[in-house]
XYZ file of C-alpha atoms in Angstrom:
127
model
C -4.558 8.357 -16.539
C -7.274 6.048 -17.381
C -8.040 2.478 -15.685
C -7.304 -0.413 -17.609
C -9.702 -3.430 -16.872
C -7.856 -6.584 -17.663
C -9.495 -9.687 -18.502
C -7.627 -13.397 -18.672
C -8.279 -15.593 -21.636
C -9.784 -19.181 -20.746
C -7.389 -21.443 -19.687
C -9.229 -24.144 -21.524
C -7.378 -23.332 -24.808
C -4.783 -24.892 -26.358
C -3.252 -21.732 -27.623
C -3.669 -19.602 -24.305
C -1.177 -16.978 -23.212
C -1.488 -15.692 -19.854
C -1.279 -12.251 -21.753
C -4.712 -10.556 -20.732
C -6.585 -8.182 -22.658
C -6.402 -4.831 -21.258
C -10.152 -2.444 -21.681
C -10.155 0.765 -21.310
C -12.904 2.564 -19.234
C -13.605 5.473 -21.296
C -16.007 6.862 -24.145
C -15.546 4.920 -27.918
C -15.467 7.839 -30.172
C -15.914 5.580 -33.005
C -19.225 3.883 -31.317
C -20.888 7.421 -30.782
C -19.660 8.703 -34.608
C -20.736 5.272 -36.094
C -23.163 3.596 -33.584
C -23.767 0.035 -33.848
C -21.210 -0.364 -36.686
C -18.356 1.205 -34.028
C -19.789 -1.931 -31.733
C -19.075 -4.638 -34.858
C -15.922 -2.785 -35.329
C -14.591 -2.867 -31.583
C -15.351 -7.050 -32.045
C -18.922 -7.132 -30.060
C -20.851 -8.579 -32.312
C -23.825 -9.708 -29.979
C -24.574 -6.519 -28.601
C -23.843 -4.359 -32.241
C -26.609 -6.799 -33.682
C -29.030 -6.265 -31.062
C -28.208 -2.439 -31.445
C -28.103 -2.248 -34.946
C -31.703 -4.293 -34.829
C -32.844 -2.078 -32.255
C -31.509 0.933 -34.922
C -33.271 -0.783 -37.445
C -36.943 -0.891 -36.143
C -36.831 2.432 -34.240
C -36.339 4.053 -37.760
C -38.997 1.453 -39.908
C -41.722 2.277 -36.988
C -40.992 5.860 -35.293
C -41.450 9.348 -37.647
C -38.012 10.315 -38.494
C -38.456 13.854 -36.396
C -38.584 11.258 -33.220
C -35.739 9.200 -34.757
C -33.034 10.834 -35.269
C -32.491 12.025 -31.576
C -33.428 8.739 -30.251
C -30.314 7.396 -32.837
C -28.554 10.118 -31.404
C -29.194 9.455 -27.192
C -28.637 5.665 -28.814
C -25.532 6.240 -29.889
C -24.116 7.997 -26.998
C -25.603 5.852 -25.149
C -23.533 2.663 -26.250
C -20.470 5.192 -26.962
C -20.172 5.747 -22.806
C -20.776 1.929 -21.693
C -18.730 0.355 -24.849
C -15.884 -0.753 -21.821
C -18.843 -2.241 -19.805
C -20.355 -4.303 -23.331
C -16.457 -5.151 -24.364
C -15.877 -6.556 -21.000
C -19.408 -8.493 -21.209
C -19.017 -9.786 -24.705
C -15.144 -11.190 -23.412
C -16.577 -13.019 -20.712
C -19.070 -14.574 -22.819
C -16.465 -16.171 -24.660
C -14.602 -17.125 -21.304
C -12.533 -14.349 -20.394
C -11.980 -14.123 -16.391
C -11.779 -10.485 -14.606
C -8.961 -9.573 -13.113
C -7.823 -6.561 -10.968
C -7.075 -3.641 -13.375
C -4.673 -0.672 -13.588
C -4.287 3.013 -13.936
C -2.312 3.529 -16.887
C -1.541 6.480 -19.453
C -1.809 3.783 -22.785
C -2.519 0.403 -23.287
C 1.341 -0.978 -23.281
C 2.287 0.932 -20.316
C -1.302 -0.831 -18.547
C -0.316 -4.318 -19.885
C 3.437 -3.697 -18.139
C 2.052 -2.482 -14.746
C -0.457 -5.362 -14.673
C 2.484 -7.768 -15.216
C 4.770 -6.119 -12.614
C 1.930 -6.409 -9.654
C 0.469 -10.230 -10.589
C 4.195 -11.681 -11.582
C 6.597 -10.296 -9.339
C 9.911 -10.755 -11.098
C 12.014 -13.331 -8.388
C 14.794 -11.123 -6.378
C 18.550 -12.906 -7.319
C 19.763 -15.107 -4.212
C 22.153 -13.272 -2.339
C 25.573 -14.371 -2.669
C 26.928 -15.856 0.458
């Protein structure tokens, strides 16, 4: 099971669903193989261009024996808090936190954050 953080898109636009978007809170493998690129990838462009600066000087100034493990604790680095700068680049665009959700997969989180914050109405009884 892994917990699902869901986020609400600003109600300010036109085109707004109440759908939220559902994060998972667990390692990118595709940040720690491809580092800053995994961040552009995954739609966090703010924080992939400060990392990919950051990438960029560390390997123009430091001796490439130094480097290459700093790229490397970089990488994992931004791999294991990739939920926390997902949720932190949303919210910069507007997104409101919500309560989130244990889930096994991302439909299955969407569906039990749905059934706790939009109870489906009970029928009348029939008299």
């Amino acid at each position: 099971m892994t917990f699902y953080s869901a986020l609400l898109p600003p109600a300010a636009r036109p085109d707004a669903r109440a759908w939220p978007v559902m994060v998972a809170c667990r390692m990118s493998w595709l940040v720690l193989l491809c580092g800053w690129g995994g961040l552009l990838l995954r739609g966090c462009l703010v924080s992939g261009l400060l990392a990919g600066g950051v990438s960029i000087v560390l390997m123009q100034f430091v001796p490439l024996a130094f480097a290459l493990p700093m790229l490397g604790g970089l990488h994992l680095l931004l791999a294991l808090n990739t939920p926390e700068i997902r949720q932190w680049e949303l919210q910069l665009r507007g997104y409101a936190p919500v309560p989130g959700v244990y889930a096994p997969d991302r439909s299955a989180a969407l569906l039990r954050w749905l059934e706790q914050n939009r109870p489906v109405p009970s029928p009348s009884p029939v008299s």
